[in-house]
mmCIF file of C-alpha atoms in Angstrom:
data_model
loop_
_atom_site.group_PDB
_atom_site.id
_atom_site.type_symbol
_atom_site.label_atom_id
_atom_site.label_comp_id
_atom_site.label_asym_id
_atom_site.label_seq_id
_atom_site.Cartn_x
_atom_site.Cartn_y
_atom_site.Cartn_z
ATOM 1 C CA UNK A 1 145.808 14.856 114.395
ATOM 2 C CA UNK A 2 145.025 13.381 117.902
ATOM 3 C CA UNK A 3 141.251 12.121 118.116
ATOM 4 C CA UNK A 4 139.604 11.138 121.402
ATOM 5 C CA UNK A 5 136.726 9.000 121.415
ATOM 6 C CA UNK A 6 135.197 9.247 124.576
ATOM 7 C CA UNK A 7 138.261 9.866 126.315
ATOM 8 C CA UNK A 8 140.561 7.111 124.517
ATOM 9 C CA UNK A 9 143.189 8.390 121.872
ATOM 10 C CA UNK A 10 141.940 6.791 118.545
ATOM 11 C CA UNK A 11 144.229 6.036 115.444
ATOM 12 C CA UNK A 12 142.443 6.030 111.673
ATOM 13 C CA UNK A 13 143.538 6.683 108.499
ATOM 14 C CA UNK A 14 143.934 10.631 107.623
ATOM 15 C CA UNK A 15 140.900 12.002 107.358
ATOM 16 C CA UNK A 16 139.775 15.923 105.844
ATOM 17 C CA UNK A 17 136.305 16.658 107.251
ATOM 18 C CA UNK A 18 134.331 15.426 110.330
ATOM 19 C CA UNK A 19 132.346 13.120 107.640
ATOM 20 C CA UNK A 20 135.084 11.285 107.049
ATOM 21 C CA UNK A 21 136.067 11.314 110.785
ATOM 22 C CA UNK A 22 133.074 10.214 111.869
ATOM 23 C CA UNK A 23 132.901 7.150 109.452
ATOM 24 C CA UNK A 24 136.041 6.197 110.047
ATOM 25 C CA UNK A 25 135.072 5.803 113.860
ATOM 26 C CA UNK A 26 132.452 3.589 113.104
ATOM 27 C CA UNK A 27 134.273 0.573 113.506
ATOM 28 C CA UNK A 28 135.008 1.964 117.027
ATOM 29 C CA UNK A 29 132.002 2.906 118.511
ATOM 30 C CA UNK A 30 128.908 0.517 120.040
ATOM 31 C CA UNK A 31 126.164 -0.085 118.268
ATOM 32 C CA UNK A 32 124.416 0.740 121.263
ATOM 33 C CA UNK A 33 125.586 4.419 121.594
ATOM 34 C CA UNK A 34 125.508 7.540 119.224
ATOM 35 C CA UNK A 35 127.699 10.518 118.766
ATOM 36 C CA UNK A 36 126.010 13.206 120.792
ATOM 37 C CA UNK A 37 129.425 15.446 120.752
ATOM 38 C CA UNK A 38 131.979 16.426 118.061
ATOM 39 C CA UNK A 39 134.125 19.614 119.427
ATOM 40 C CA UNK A 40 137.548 20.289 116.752
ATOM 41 C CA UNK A 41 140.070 22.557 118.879
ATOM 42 C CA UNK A 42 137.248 22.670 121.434
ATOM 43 C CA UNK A 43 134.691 24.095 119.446
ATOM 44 C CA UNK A 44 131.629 21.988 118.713
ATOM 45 C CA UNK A 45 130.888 21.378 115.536
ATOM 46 C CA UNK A 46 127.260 20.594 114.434
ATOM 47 C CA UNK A 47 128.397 16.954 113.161
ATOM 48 C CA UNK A 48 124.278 15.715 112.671
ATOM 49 C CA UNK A 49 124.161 17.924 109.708
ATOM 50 C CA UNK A 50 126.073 16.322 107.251
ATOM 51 C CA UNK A 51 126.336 19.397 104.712
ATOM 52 C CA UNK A 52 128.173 21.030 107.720
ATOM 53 C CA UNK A 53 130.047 17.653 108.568
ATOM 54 C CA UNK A 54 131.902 17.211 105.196
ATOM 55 C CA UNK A 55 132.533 21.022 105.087
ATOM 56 C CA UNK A 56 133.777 20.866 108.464
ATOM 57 C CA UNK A 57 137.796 20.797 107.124
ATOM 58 C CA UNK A 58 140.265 18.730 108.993
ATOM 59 C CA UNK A 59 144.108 19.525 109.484
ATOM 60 C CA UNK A 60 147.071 17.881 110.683
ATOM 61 C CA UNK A 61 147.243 19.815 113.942
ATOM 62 C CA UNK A 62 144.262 19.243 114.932
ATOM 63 C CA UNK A 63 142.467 18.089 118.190
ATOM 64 C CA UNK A 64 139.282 16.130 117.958
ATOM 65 C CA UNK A 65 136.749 14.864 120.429
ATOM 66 C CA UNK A 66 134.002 12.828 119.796
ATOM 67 C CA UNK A 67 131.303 11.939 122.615
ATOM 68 C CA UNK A 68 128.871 8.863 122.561
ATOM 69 C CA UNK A 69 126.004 8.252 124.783
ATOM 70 C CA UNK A 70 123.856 5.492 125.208
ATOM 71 C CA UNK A 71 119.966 7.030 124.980
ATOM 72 C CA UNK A 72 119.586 6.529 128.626
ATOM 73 C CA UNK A 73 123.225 8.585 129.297
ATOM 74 C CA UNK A 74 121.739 10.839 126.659
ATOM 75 C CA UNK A 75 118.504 11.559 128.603
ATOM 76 C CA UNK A 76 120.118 11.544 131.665
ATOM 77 C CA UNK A 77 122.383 13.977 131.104
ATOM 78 C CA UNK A 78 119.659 16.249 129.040
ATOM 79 C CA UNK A 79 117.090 15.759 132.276
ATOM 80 C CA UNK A 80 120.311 17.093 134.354
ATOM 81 C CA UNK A 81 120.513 20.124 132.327
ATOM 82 C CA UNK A 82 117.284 20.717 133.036
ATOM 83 C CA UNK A 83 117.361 22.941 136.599
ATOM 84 C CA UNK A 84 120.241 24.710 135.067
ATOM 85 C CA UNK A 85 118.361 25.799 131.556
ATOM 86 C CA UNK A 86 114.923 26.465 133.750
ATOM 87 C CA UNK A 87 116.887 29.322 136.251
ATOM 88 C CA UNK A 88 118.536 30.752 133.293
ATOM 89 C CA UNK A 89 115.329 31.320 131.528
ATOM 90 C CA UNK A 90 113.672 32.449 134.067
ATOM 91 C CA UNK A 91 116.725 35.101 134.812
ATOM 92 C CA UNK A 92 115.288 36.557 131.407
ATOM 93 C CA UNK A 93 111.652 36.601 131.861
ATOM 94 C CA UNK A 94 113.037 38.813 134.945
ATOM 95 C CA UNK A 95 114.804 40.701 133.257
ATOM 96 C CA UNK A 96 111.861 41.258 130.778
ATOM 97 C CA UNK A 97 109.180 42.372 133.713
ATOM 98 C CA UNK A 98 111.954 44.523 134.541
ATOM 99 C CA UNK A 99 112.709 46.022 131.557
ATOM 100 C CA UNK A 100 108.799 46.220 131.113
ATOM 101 C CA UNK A 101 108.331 47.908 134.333
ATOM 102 C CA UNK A 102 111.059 50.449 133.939
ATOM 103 C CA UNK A 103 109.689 51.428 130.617
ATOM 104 C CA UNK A 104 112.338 49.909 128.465
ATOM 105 C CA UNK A 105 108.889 48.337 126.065
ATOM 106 C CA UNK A 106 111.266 47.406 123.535
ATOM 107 C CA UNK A 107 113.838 45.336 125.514
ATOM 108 C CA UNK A 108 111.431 44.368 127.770
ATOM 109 C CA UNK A 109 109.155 42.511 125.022
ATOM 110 C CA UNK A 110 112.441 41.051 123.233
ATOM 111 C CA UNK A 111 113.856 39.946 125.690
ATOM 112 C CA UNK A 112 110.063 38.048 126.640
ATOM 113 C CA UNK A 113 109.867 36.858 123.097
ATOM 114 C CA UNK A 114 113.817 35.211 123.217
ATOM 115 C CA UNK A 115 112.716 33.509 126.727
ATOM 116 C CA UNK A 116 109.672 32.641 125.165
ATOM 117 C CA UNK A 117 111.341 30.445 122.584
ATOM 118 C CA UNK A 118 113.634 29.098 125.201
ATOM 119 C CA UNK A 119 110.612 27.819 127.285
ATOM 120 C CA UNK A 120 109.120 26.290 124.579
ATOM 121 C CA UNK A 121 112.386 24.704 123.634
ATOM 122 C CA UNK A 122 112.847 23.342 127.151
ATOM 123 C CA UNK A 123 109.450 21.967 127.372
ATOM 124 C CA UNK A 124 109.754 19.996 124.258
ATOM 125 C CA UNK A 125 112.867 18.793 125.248
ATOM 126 C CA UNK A 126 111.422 17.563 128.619
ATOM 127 C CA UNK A 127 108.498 15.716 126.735
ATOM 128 C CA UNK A 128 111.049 14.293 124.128
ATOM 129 C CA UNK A 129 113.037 12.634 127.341
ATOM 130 C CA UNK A 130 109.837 11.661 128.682
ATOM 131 C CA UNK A 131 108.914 9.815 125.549
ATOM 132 C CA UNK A 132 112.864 8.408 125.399
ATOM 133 C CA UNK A 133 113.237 7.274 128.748
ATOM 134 C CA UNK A 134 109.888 6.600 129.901
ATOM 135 C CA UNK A 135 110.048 9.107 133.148
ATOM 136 C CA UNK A 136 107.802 11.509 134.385
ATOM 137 C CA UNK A 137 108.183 15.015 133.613
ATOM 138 C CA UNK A 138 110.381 17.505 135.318
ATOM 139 C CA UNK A 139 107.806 20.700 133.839
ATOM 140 C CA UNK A 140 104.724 19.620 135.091
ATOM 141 C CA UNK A 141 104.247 23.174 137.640
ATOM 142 C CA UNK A 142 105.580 24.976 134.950
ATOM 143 C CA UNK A 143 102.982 23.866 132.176
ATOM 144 C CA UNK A 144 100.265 24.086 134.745
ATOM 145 C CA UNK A 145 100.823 27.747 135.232
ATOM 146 C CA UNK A 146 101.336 28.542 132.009
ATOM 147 C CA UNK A 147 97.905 26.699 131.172
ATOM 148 C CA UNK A 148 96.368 28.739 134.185
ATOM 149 C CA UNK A 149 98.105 32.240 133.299
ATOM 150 C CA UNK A 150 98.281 31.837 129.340
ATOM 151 C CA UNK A 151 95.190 33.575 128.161
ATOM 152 C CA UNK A 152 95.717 36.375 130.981
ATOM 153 C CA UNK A 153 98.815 37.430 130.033
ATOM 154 C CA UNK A 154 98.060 37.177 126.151
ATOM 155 C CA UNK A 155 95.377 39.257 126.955
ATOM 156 C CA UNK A 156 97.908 41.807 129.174
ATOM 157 C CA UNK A 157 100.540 41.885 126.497
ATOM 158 C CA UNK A 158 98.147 42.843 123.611
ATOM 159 C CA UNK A 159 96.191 45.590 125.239
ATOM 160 C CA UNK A 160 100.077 47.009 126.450
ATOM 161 C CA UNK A 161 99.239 46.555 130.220
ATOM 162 C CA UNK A 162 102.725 45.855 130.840
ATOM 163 C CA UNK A 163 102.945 45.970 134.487
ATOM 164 C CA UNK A 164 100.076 42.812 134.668
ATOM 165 C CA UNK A 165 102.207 41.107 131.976
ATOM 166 C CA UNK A 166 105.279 42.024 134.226
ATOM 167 C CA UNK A 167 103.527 40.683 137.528
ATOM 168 C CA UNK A 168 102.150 37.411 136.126
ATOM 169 C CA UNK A 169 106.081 36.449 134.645
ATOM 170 C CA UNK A 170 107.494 37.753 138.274
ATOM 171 C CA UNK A 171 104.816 36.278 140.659
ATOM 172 C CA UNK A 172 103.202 33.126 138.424
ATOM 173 C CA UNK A 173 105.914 31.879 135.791
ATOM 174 C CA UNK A 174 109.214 32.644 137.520
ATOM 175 C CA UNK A 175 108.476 31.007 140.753
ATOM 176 C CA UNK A 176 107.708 27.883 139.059
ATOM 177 C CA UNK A 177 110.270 27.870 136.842
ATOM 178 C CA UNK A 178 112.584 28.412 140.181
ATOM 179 C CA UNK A 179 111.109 25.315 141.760
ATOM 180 C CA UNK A 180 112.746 23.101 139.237
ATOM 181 C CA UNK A 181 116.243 24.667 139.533
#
């Protein structure tokens, strides 16, 4: 098994599940960092749950990688992200007012319920990194129109009026969602 702990080849005892991998390491990482990353072949494995951890089996042939971050590389590198996860969502709420526009209800309002939940998800990660490392927000024009627009296109979406709900995403939300990516 070759493990790689932040890019250095480590050597521990045989181990049979990430649990056990990741307590052997702890001799050999800082007290001042914290496993952010834990990929197995190069697929990440979710090693903060530790019911998936010890289930997480461990052979012989076997590549792992294990990534630590101080919390200021941690926020860093999550406030990064940030542009990138902002254009994406904003691809879908697009794609929604599209989909909305062209008739398509059904795709349309999935589609504006998954991008929903990735907006909120990205605004509470920015607030979580502005509680962790103390910065200002990177969200601040898109919570603003959201606080302006909300009750509008609540409003839109349940009396069906899906061209408004289309042209508040296209010409309020998107835009300021595009300013941050």
């Amino acid at each position: 098994m070759q493990i790689w702990l932040d890019g250095t080849a480590v050597d521990i005892p045989a181990v049979r599940s990430v649990a056990e991998l990741l307590e052997g390491l702890g001799p050999h990482i800082d007290p001042a960092r914290t496993v952010t990353a834990v990929e197995v072949n190069g697929r990440c494995v979710d090693h903060a749950d530790p019911f998936v951890a010890a289930s997480s089996r461990l052979a012989a042939g076997d590549s792992v990688r294990v990534v630590t971050e101080t919390p200021a590389e941690f926020a860093a590198g999550r406030r990064a992200a940030i542009p990138e996860y902002a254009g994406a969502i904003a691809s879908r709420f697009e794609a929604a007012a599209t989909g909305l526009r062209g008739g398509e209800i059904s795709q349309g309002n999935r589609l504006l319920a998954e991008a929903s939940r990735d907006l909120g998800l990205l605004l509470e990660l920015d607030r979580s990194l502005t509680l962790l490392d103390a910065t200002e927000t990177r969200c601040a024009a898109i919570v603003s129109v959201l606080e302006r627009i909300g009750p509008r296109l609540t409003d839109a979406e349940h009396a069906q009026r899906w061209e408004e709900v289309a042209a508040l995403l296209c010409d309020e939300l998107v835009p300021a969602m595009r300013t941050i990516s």
